[in-house]
Coordinates of C-alpha atoms in Angstrom, one line a residue:
M1 CA 18.5 -30.1 -32.9
N2 CA 18.6 -29.0 -36.7
L3 CA 15.7 -27.2 -37.1
S4 CA 15.9 -27.0 -40.6
T5 CA 16.2 -30.9 -41.1
L6 CA 13.5 -31.1 -38.1
L7 CA 10.8 -29.0 -40.2
T8 CA 10.9 -31.2 -43.1
G9 CA 8.6 -33.5 -41.3
P10 CA 6.7 -35.7 -40.6
V11 CA 4.8 -32.7 -38.8
D12 CA 4.1 -35.0 -35.6
R13 CA 7.7 -35.6 -35.3
A14 CA 8.7 -32.2 -35.5
A15 CA 6.4 -31.2 -33.2
R16 CA 7.6 -33.6 -30.2
G17 CA 10.9 -32.2 -31.6
L18 CA 10.0 -28.7 -31.1
L19 CA 9.8 -29.3 -27.1
G20 CA 12.4 -26.9 -25.5
A21 CA 13.1 -25.1 -28.4
H22 CA 13.8 -21.2 -27.8
L23 CA 11.5 -18.7 -29.3
V24 CA 13.2 -15.4 -29.2
S25 CA 10.8 -12.3 -29.6
R26 CA 12.3 -8.9 -30.7
I27 CA 9.0 -7.0 -30.9
D28 CA 8.3 -3.5 -30.4
G29 CA 12.3 -3.1 -29.1
E30 CA 11.8 -5.5 -26.3
T31 CA 13.3 -9.0 -26.3
V32 CA 11.4 -12.1 -24.9
V33 CA 12.8 -15.8 -24.9
V34 CA 10.9 -18.5 -24.3
A35 CA 11.7 -22.5 -23.9
L36 CA 8.3 -24.3 -25.9
T37 CA 6.7 -26.9 -23.4
E38 CA 3.7 -28.0 -25.4
V39 CA 2.7 -27.7 -29.3
E40 CA 0.0 -29.7 -31.2
A41 CA 0.6 -30.8 -35.2
Y42 CA -1.6 -30.3 -37.7
G43 CA -1.1 -32.4 -40.8
A44 CA -2.5 -31.3 -44.7
D45 CA -5.3 -33.1 -46.5
D46 CA -5.3 -36.0 -44.5
D47 CA -6.0 -34.0 -41.5
A48 CA -9.7 -32.6 -41.3
A49 CA -9.0 -30.4 -38.0
S50 CA -6.2 -28.8 -40.2
H51 CA -6.6 -25.1 -41.5
A52 CA -5.0 -27.0 -44.8
H53 CA -7.5 -29.7 -45.0
R54 CA -9.4 -28.1 -47.7
G55 CA -6.3 -26.4 -49.4
K56 CA -4.9 -22.9 -49.9
T57 CA -6.5 -19.9 -48.9
K58 CA -5.7 -16.5 -48.4
R59 CA -5.7 -17.0 -44.5
N60 CA -3.7 -20.1 -44.2
G61 CA -1.3 -19.2 -47.2
S62 CA 1.7 -18.8 -44.5
M63 CA 0.7 -22.7 -43.2
F64 CA 2.1 -23.7 -47.1
G65 CA 5.1 -21.7 -47.2
A66 CA 8.8 -23.2 -46.5
P67 CA 9.7 -24.9 -42.9
G68 CA 10.0 -22.3 -40.5
T69 CA 7.3 -19.9 -41.8
A70 CA 5.2 -17.9 -39.2
Y71 CA 1.8 -19.0 -39.7
V72 CA -0.6 -16.5 -37.3
Y73 CA -4.4 -16.4 -37.1
R74 CA -6.9 -15.1 -35.0
S75 CA -8.8 -17.6 -32.7
Y76 CA -12.6 -16.9 -32.3
G77 CA -11.9 -13.0 -33.3
M78 CA -10.0 -12.7 -30.1
H79 CA -6.8 -14.1 -29.9
W80 CA -3.9 -14.4 -32.2
C81 CA -2.2 -17.8 -32.3
L82 CA 1.4 -18.5 -33.3
N83 CA 2.2 -21.7 -35.4
V84 CA 5.5 -22.6 -37.6
A85 CA 5.0 -24.3 -40.8
V86 CA 6.5 -28.0 -41.2
M87 CA 7.3 -29.8 -44.5
P88 CA 8.5 -28.7 -47.8
A89 CA 6.7 -25.6 -49.2
G90 CA 3.6 -26.3 -51.0
V91 CA 2.6 -28.8 -48.2
G92 CA -0.1 -27.4 -45.5
S93 CA 1.0 -28.6 -42.3
A94 CA 2.5 -26.4 -39.0
V95 CA 3.0 -26.9 -35.4
L96 CA 0.5 -25.1 -33.3
L97 CA 2.9 -23.1 -30.5
R98 CA 0.4 -23.8 -27.4
G99 CA 3.0 -23.2 -24.1
A100 CA 6.3 -22.3 -23.1
V101 CA 8.2 -21.2 -19.8
I102 CA 10.1 -17.8 -19.7
V103 CA 13.7 -17.8 -20.1
D104 CA 14.0 -14.0 -20.2
G105 CA 12.2 -10.9 -20.5
E106 CA 9.6 -11.9 -18.1
S107 CA 8.6 -8.3 -17.0
V108 CA 7.8 -7.4 -20.6
V109 CA 5.8 -10.5 -20.8
K110 CA 4.1 -9.2 -17.8
R111 CA 3.1 -6.0 -18.8
R112 CA 2.0 -7.5 -22.3
R113 CA -0.4 -9.9 -20.2
G114 CA -1.6 -7.2 -17.5
R115 CA -0.8 -9.8 -14.9
A116 CA 1.3 -12.1 -12.9
T117 CA 0.7 -15.3 -13.7
G118 CA -0.5 -17.5 -16.2
L119 CA 1.5 -15.7 -18.3
T120 CA 2.5 -18.3 -21.3
D121 CA 0.1 -21.5 -21.0
G122 CA -2.1 -21.5 -23.8
P123 CA -1.8 -20.7 -27.4
G124 CA -3.3 -17.3 -27.1
K125 CA -1.7 -16.2 -23.9
L126 CA 1.7 -17.0 -25.5
A127 CA 1.3 -15.1 -28.5
Q128 CA 0.6 -12.2 -26.4
A129 CA 3.4 -12.7 -24.2
L130 CA 5.6 -12.5 -27.6
G131 CA 4.1 -9.6 -29.1
V132 CA 3.0 -11.8 -32.5
N133 CA -0.1 -10.5 -34.1
G134 CA -1.4 -10.8 -37.7
D135 CA 1.7 -8.5 -38.9
H136 CA 3.9 -11.0 -38.2
D137 CA 2.0 -14.1 -40.3
G138 CA 4.9 -15.5 -42.8
I139 CA 8.1 -14.3 -41.3
D140 CA 10.9 -16.8 -41.7
M141 CA 11.5 -17.5 -38.0
L142 CA 14.6 -19.6 -39.2
T143 CA 16.3 -16.4 -40.3
S144 CA 14.2 -13.1 -39.0
D145 CA 15.2 -11.0 -36.5
L146 CA 11.8 -10.5 -35.1
L147 CA 11.1 -14.0 -34.1
E148 CA 13.6 -16.8 -34.1
L149 CA 13.1 -20.1 -33.6
R150 CA 16.4 -21.4 -31.9
P151 CA 17.8 -25.0 -30.7
G152 CA 17.1 -25.8 -27.2
A153 CA 17.9 -28.5 -24.7
A154 CA 15.9 -31.2 -24.3
P155 CA 13.0 -31.2 -22.3
D156 CA 13.7 -31.8 -18.9
G157 CA 10.9 -34.0 -18.0
I158 CA 8.5 -36.6 -19.6
V159 CA 6.9 -35.8 -22.9
L160 CA 3.5 -36.9 -23.1
A161 CA 1.2 -37.3 -26.2
T162 CA -2.4 -36.3 -25.8
P163 CA -5.3 -35.9 -28.1
R164 CA -5.3 -32.3 -29.6
V165 CA -7.3 -29.5 -27.3
G166 CA -10.2 -27.8 -28.7
I167 CA -11.1 -29.6 -32.1
S168 CA -13.7 -31.8 -32.6
K169 CA -12.8 -33.6 -35.3
E170 CA -9.7 -36.1 -35.9
V171 CA -9.7 -36.3 -32.0
E172 CA -8.0 -39.6 -31.9
R173 CA -4.8 -38.2 -33.1
M174 CA -2.3 -38.2 -30.5
W175 CA -0.6 -35.0 -32.0
R176 CA -0.4 -32.7 -28.7
F177 CA 2.8 -33.0 -27.2
V178 CA 3.0 -31.7 -23.6
V179 CA 6.4 -31.9 -21.2
A180 CA 4.9 -34.0 -18.2
T181 CA 6.8 -31.2 -15.6
T182 CA 4.3 -28.8 -16.9
V183 CA 1.4 -30.9 -16.3
G184 CA -1.1 -29.3 -13.9
A185 CA 1.4 -27.2 -12.6
P186 CA 2.1 -23.1 -13.5
R187 CA 3.9 -23.1 -17.1
G188 CA 4.6 -19.4 -17.0

């Protein structure tokens, strides 16, 4: 998988294509590697559920960055969420990284999360497991040493397309993609 090409869009195709990709976090001198198992696509001004729907702001500026730019935001004032910008620079669309399985660094993840189960099965949990916070907003995940997105193996299982989670607009879009082997089972 060529990530540079994949991330030029369209956003729903890019989201599905990211399943199985590896995300490497080298934050605070600790390495964690995960394989993505759940993602959601968010389009530009044509997607009322997207942070980019009303245009570029200080908060969502990284969403309009070059393909591969990290868009990190705070959800409900509590949890950091990590997205990757998709489409050409200037078009505000991104893929929310919702879940993963741990490939390496499980002890680091357990310490960061303060628990032994339910480690990476939600966007806030995944960001915490990786050590991601607002300081990482705007990082180029295709070239960065801190947060690096790498090609991975095709998902081992059926990929389901479902409605996105936790939104009230554009709920009919089947833009949440999840590896079926992870549905209903612990994912991290």
